[in-house]
Each structure stands twice: as C-alpha cells, then as structure tokens.
C-alpha cells in the first residue's frame, strides 16, 4: 500500500473514532501504524503519529496499559538515551 492509502485509512479511522465505532477505528489505526512502520521505519514521524493516534483511541476505550505502551513507543525516539 502507498503512503496516500495509509493516510486515507488513518483519516477514516479517526472519523470512525469520533462516530463511536472504536473497534473499527482501532483496527484501522493498528493497520496504519504497522504499515507505516514497515514501509518507512520505526522512527518515521508518520509511524509515530499513528502510534500517538492509537494511544489516544486506546485511552478513550479504557485500555490504559495498551494506551501507555503505544504512547511510550511513539515518544521513545524523542527521549534522551542517557536517562
């Protein structure tokens, strides 16, 4: 899939989230995050944005541990390595 396809999927997933279809939104965001990670690399801004979106959705769904994990993975490249 192309970058544009993943971007469209991300947008649709966010719309689904806002409409309350959290299961479909989660599935879409997981696909996008995985696709961008495989295509662009772990630390690419688009892959990290998808993880941030997924973390927000998981938090909304009440899956706090998973939300924390996704958010930490998204922030990891920005954290200093000497801590």
Tab-separated table of C-alpha atoms in Angstrom:
chain	number	residue	atom	x	y	z
A	1	UNK	CA	0.000	0.000	0.000
A	2	UNK	CA	1.114	3.523	-0.692
A	3	UNK	CA	1.680	6.336	1.762
A	4	UNK	CA	-1.508	8.021	0.497
A	5	UNK	CA	-3.531	4.866	1.139
A	6	UNK	CA	-2.304	4.679	4.725
A	7	UNK	CA	-3.037	8.382	5.214
A	8	UNK	CA	-6.602	7.873	3.947
A	9	UNK	CA	-7.010	4.864	6.249
A	10	UNK	CA	-5.778	6.950	9.194
A	11	UNK	CA	-8.279	9.707	8.414
A	12	UNK	CA	-11.126	7.211	8.099
A	13	UNK	CA	-10.120	5.594	11.382
A	14	UNK	CA	-10.219	8.948	13.152
A	15	UNK	CA	-13.685	9.630	11.712
A	16	UNK	CA	-14.822	6.201	12.942
A	17	UNK	CA	-13.406	7.009	16.367
A	18	UNK	CA	-15.341	10.275	16.508
A	19	UNK	CA	-18.508	8.436	15.461
A	20	UNK	CA	-18.015	5.983	18.333
A	21	UNK	CA	-17.019	2.935	16.277
A	22	UNK	CA	-13.933	2.309	18.391
A	23	UNK	CA	-13.397	-1.301	17.275
A	24	UNK	CA	-13.194	-0.347	13.589
A	25	UNK	CA	-11.087	2.701	14.394
A	26	UNK	CA	-8.654	0.618	16.427
A	27	UNK	CA	-8.291	-1.995	13.696
A	28	UNK	CA	-7.625	0.721	11.133
A	29	UNK	CA	-5.090	2.576	13.263
A	30	UNK	CA	-3.248	-0.645	14.060
A	31	UNK	CA	-3.012	-1.397	10.324
A	32	UNK	CA	-1.794	2.106	9.577
A	33	UNK	CA	0.797	2.092	12.370
A	34	UNK	CA	2.108	-1.297	11.264
A	35	UNK	CA	2.100	-0.353	7.582
A	36	UNK	CA	3.918	2.927	8.071
A	37	UNK	CA	6.397	1.285	10.442
A	38	UNK	CA	7.204	-1.453	7.902
A	39	UNK	CA	7.311	0.923	4.937
A	40	UNK	CA	9.013	3.965	6.478
A	41	UNK	CA	10.767	2.685	9.614
A	42	UNK	CA	10.132	2.675	13.358
A	43	UNK	CA	11.146	6.291	13.944
A	44	UNK	CA	9.483	7.930	10.951
A	45	UNK	CA	7.167	10.796	12.006
A	46	UNK	CA	4.162	9.234	10.241
A	47	UNK	CA	4.645	5.917	12.048
A	48	UNK	CA	4.998	7.751	15.358
A	49	UNK	CA	1.891	9.848	14.648
A	50	UNK	CA	-0.116	6.685	14.009
A	51	UNK	CA	1.065	5.268	17.349
A	52	UNK	CA	0.037	8.503	19.071
A	53	UNK	CA	-3.410	8.288	17.454
A	54	UNK	CA	-3.695	4.647	18.504
A	55	UNK	CA	-2.669	5.513	22.068
A	56	UNK	CA	-5.386	8.187	22.277
A	57	UNK	CA	-8.007	5.766	20.991
A	58	UNK	CA	-6.935	3.047	23.419
A	59	UNK	CA	-7.097	5.547	26.282
A	60	UNK	CA	-10.624	6.504	25.204
A	61	UNK	CA	-11.576	2.824	25.074
A	62	UNK	CA	-10.244	2.326	28.609
A	63	UNK	CA	-7.319	0.095	27.630
A	64	UNK	CA	-4.909	2.166	29.686
A	65	UNK	CA	-1.946	-0.215	29.734
A	66	UNK	CA	-2.025	-0.592	25.927
A	67	UNK	CA	-2.523	3.164	25.562
A	68	UNK	CA	0.541	3.796	27.697
A	69	UNK	CA	2.609	1.293	25.696
A	70	UNK	CA	1.629	2.849	22.345
A	71	UNK	CA	2.296	6.362	23.630
A	72	UNK	CA	5.676	5.375	25.070
A	73	UNK	CA	6.683	3.768	21.762
A	74	UNK	CA	5.642	6.946	19.954
A	75	UNK	CA	7.675	9.155	22.308
A	76	UNK	CA	10.718	6.883	22.598
A	77	UNK	CA	12.708	8.445	19.719
A	78	UNK	CA	12.363	11.882	21.352
A	79	UNK	CA	13.569	10.766	24.775
A	80	UNK	CA	17.204	11.241	25.774
A	81	UNK	CA	19.148	7.984	25.794
A	82	UNK	CA	21.238	8.886	28.829
A	83	UNK	CA	18.406	8.622	31.394
